[in-house]
Short mmCIF file of C-alpha atoms in Angstrom, two decimals:
data_model
loop_
_atom_site.label_atom_id
_atom_site.label_comp_id
_atom_site.label_asym_id
_atom_site.label_seq_id
_atom_site.Cartn_x
_atom_site.Cartn_y
_atom_site.Cartn_z
CA MET S 41 -50.40 -15.07 8.35
CA ALA S 42 -48.18 -15.38 5.30
CA GLU S 43 -44.46 -15.89 5.78
CA ARG S 44 -42.21 -13.20 4.44
CA LEU S 45 -39.61 -14.36 2.00
CA ASP S 46 -37.19 -11.52 2.71
CA GLN S 47 -36.70 -12.54 6.34
CA PRO S 48 -35.22 -15.75 7.73
CA ARG S 49 -37.45 -18.17 9.57
CA GLU S 50 -37.30 -18.34 13.29
CA SER S 51 -35.13 -21.18 14.49
CA ARG S 52 -36.93 -24.25 15.72
CA ARG S 53 -35.92 -25.90 18.92
CA SER S 54 -34.66 -29.38 18.50
CA PHE S 55 -35.17 -32.24 20.94
CA PHE S 56 -31.58 -33.22 20.45
CA PRO S 57 -28.88 -30.82 21.57
CA ARG S 58 -26.41 -29.76 18.93
CA PRO S 59 -22.81 -30.46 19.69
CA SER S 60 -20.87 -27.25 19.98
CA THR S 61 -17.65 -27.20 18.01
CA ASP S 62 -14.90 -24.67 17.85
CA GLN S 63 -15.21 -23.45 14.26
CA ASP S 64 -11.66 -22.20 14.16
CA ALA S 65 -10.20 -25.49 15.42
CA ALA S 66 -12.26 -27.46 12.90
CA GLY S 67 -11.12 -25.11 10.16
CA ARG S 68 -7.46 -25.46 11.11
CA ALA S 69 -7.81 -29.27 11.15
CA SER S 70 -9.51 -29.31 7.76
CA GLU S 71 -6.81 -27.06 6.32
CA SER S 72 -4.01 -29.26 7.61
CA ILE S 73 -5.67 -32.40 6.17
CA ALA S 74 -6.39 -30.65 2.86
CA ARG S 75 -2.78 -29.46 2.71
CA PHE S 76 -1.57 -33.02 3.21
CA LEU S 77 -4.01 -34.36 0.59
CA GLY S 78 -2.53 -31.95 -1.93
CA THR S 79 1.07 -33.04 -1.51
CA PRO S 80 3.10 -35.43 -3.65
CA SER S 81 3.88 -37.49 -0.55
CA PHE S 82 0.16 -38.26 -0.07
CA ILE S 83 -0.09 -39.48 -3.69
CA PHE S 84 3.07 -41.54 -3.21
CA TRP S 85 1.85 -43.24 -0.01
CA LEU S 86 -1.65 -43.79 -1.39
CA THR S 87 -0.13 -45.43 -4.46
CA ILE S 88 2.10 -47.65 -2.30
CA PHE S 89 -0.93 -48.58 -0.15
CA CYS S 90 -3.02 -49.52 -3.21
CA ILE S 91 -0.16 -51.56 -4.75
CA VAL S 92 0.42 -53.49 -1.50
CA TRP S 93 -3.35 -54.06 -1.17
CA LEU S 94 -3.67 -55.35 -4.73
CA VAL S 95 -0.55 -57.54 -4.52
CA TRP S 96 -1.58 -59.07 -1.18
CA ASN S 97 -5.14 -59.78 -2.32
CA SER S 98 -4.06 -61.11 -5.74
CA TRP S 99 -0.97 -63.23 -4.96
CA GLY S 100 -0.99 -63.54 -1.18
CA PRO S 101 -1.81 -66.75 0.70
CA GLU S 102 -5.29 -67.95 -0.24
CA GLY S 103 -6.58 -68.10 3.32
CA LEU S 104 -5.28 -64.61 4.28
CA ARG S 105 -6.82 -62.68 1.38
CA PHE S 106 -9.60 -60.42 2.69
CA ASP S 107 -10.62 -58.61 -0.55
CA LYS S 108 -11.17 -60.97 -3.44
CA ALA S 109 -10.16 -59.98 -6.96
CA SER S 110 -13.17 -61.89 -8.22
CA ASN S 111 -15.39 -59.38 -6.37
CA GLY S 112 -13.54 -56.44 -7.95
CA PHE S 113 -11.66 -55.47 -4.81
CA THR S 114 -14.86 -54.19 -3.22
CA VAL S 115 -13.31 -53.24 0.12
CA LEU S 116 -10.54 -51.22 -1.57
CA THR S 117 -13.12 -49.44 -3.69
CA LEU S 118 -15.20 -48.74 -0.59
CA MET S 119 -12.15 -47.37 1.29
CA LEU S 120 -11.11 -45.11 -1.60
CA SER S 121 -14.68 -43.86 -2.00
CA LEU S 122 -14.86 -43.13 1.72
CA GLN S 123 -11.54 -41.28 1.58
CA ALA S 124 -12.75 -39.22 -1.40
CA SER S 125 -16.08 -38.45 0.27
CA TYR S 126 -14.25 -37.02 3.28
CA ALA S 127 -11.52 -35.32 1.27
CA ALA S 128 -13.91 -33.26 -0.87
CA PRO S 129 -15.66 -31.44 2.02
CA LEU S 130 -12.36 -30.94 3.84
CA ILE S 131 -10.90 -29.34 0.74
CA LEU S 132 -13.99 -27.15 0.39
CA LEU S 133 -13.72 -26.07 4.04
CA ALA S 134 -10.07 -25.18 3.51
CA GLN S 135 -10.96 -23.24 0.34
CA ASN S 136 -13.69 -21.34 2.19
CA ARG S 137 -11.27 -20.35 4.93
CA GLN S 138 -8.73 -19.28 2.33
CA ALA S 139 -11.42 -17.27 0.54
CA ASP S 140 -12.26 -15.55 3.83
CA ARG S 141 -8.58 -14.72 4.39
CA ASP S 142 -8.30 -13.46 0.82
CA ARG S 143 -11.39 -11.29 1.33
CA VAL S 144 -9.92 -9.76 4.48
CA GLN S 145 -6.58 -9.24 2.75
CA ALA S 146 -8.30 -7.60 -0.23
CA GLU S 147 -10.20 -5.27 2.11
CA GLN S 148 -6.97 -4.33 3.89
CA ASP S 149 -5.27 -3.76 0.53
CA ARG S 150 -8.18 -1.55 -0.58
CA GLN S 151 -7.99 0.49 2.63
CA ARG S 152 -4.21 0.80 2.28
CA SER S 153 -4.64 1.92 -1.33
CA GLU S 154 -7.21 4.53 -0.29
CA ARG S 155 -4.83 5.85 2.37
CA ASN S 156 -1.97 5.96 -0.13
CA LEU S 157 -4.17 7.79 -2.64
CA ALA S 158 -5.25 10.31 0.01
CA ASP S 159 -1.61 10.82 1.05
CA THR S 160 -0.55 11.25 -2.57
CA GLU S 161 -3.31 13.78 -3.22
CA PHE S 162 -2.36 15.67 -0.05
CA LEU S 163 1.30 15.75 -1.09
CA ALA S 164 0.34 16.92 -4.59
CA ARG S 165 -1.70 19.79 -3.10
CA GLU S 166 1.18 20.68 -0.78
CA MET S 167 3.64 20.67 -3.68
CA ALA S 168 1.33 22.93 -5.68
CA ALA S 169 1.11 25.31 -2.70
CA VAL S 170 4.90 25.32 -2.39
CA ARG S 171 5.25 26.07 -6.11
CA ILE S 172 2.80 28.96 -5.83
CA ALA S 173 4.61 30.28 -2.76
CA LEU S 174 7.97 29.97 -4.50
CA GLY S 175 6.56 31.90 -7.45
CA GLU S 176 6.12 34.87 -5.09
CA VAL S 177 9.57 34.52 -3.48
CA ALA S 178 12.48 36.52 -4.85
CA THR S 179 15.05 34.32 -6.49
CA ARG S 180 18.80 34.82 -6.31
CA ASP S 181 18.96 36.08 -9.91
CA PHE S 182 16.13 38.52 -9.30
CA VAL S 183 17.85 39.92 -6.18
CA ARG S 184 21.16 40.24 -8.06
CA SER S 185 19.53 42.11 -10.95
CA GLU S 186 17.78 44.45 -8.51
CA LEU S 187 21.08 45.08 -6.70
CA ARG S 188 22.80 45.77 -10.04
CA ASN S 189 20.06 48.24 -10.95
CA LEU S 190 20.41 49.96 -7.57
CA LEU S 191 24.20 50.12 -7.95
CA GLU S 192 23.80 51.61 -11.42
CA GLU S 193 21.35 54.19 -10.07
CA LEU S 194 23.71 55.01 -7.20
CA ALA S 195 26.63 55.29 -9.62
CA THR S 196 24.57 57.55 -11.87
CA GLU S 197 23.52 59.72 -8.92
CA GLN S 198 27.12 59.84 -7.68
CA ALA S 199 28.31 60.84 -11.11
CA GLU S 200 25.64 63.53 -11.27
CA ASP S 201 26.57 64.72 -7.79
CA ASP S 202 30.27 64.72 -8.71
CA GLU S 203 29.47 66.60 -11.88
CA ALA S 204 27.32 69.11 -10.01
CA GLU S 205 30.04 69.54 -7.39
CA GLY S 206 32.65 69.91 -10.11
CA ALA S 207 30.48 72.55 -11.80
CA HIS S 208 30.08 74.32 -8.48
CA ASP S 209 33.86 74.18 -7.92
CA ARG S 210 34.47 75.55 -11.40
CA ALA S 211 31.99 78.29 -10.80
CA GLU S 212 33.74 79.19 -7.59
CA ALA S 213 37.07 79.10 -9.34
CA ARG S 214 35.83 81.60 -11.93
CA ALA S 215 34.42 83.93 -9.38
CA PRO S 216 36.62 86.73 -8.08
CA ARG S 217 38.70 85.91 -5.11
CA SER S 218 36.77 88.04 -2.74
CA GLU S 219 33.53 86.29 -3.61
CA ARG S 220 35.15 82.92 -3.30
CA LYS S 221 36.05 83.31 0.31
CA GLY S 222 32.87 84.95 1.19
CA GLU S 223 34.53 88.37 1.52
CA ARG S 224 32.62 91.45 0.59
CA LYS S 225 34.07 94.25 -1.30
CA ARG S 226 34.83 97.12 0.93
CA PRO S 227 33.12 100.22 -0.04
CA THR S 228 35.58 102.83 -1.04
CA ALA S 229 34.95 106.10 0.57
#
């Protein structure tokens, strides 16, 4: 049977048990070491260490020198290579953890932005609804103009009523006295 390339292989059992490590603890340790390796104090102390090493093995007592200059300071080179070989993976582990944190932060920022956009769109729709509703509401100036028109109509009607009443009064005044008071003429017999 042919193996499928789109699926991972089944894990093989090993004769040797794998040591279980806390990934988070290892990550925190690698970050703390990587942080220290990236500080000026690390460079300072490494420089002091190398200077002391070179001075001791160049001008120190002949019998106490442990890394000969004639051999090119082989032990120092080996120690610095060992330090670099451990520093590189620790720095990469720290960068991977930082990338994971950045990815989570970017996802949270994206979700927050989506919520803000949805809230903004909702508020824009609500504002549009309020504007439409306010377009149908009578404003103070509109109510004042309507009241003025009503007052003018009432004043006109009052004037017409007063004029009609005045005409009626004048008509009564012109009528003979007996008709004014509602008296009838007595028939003369």
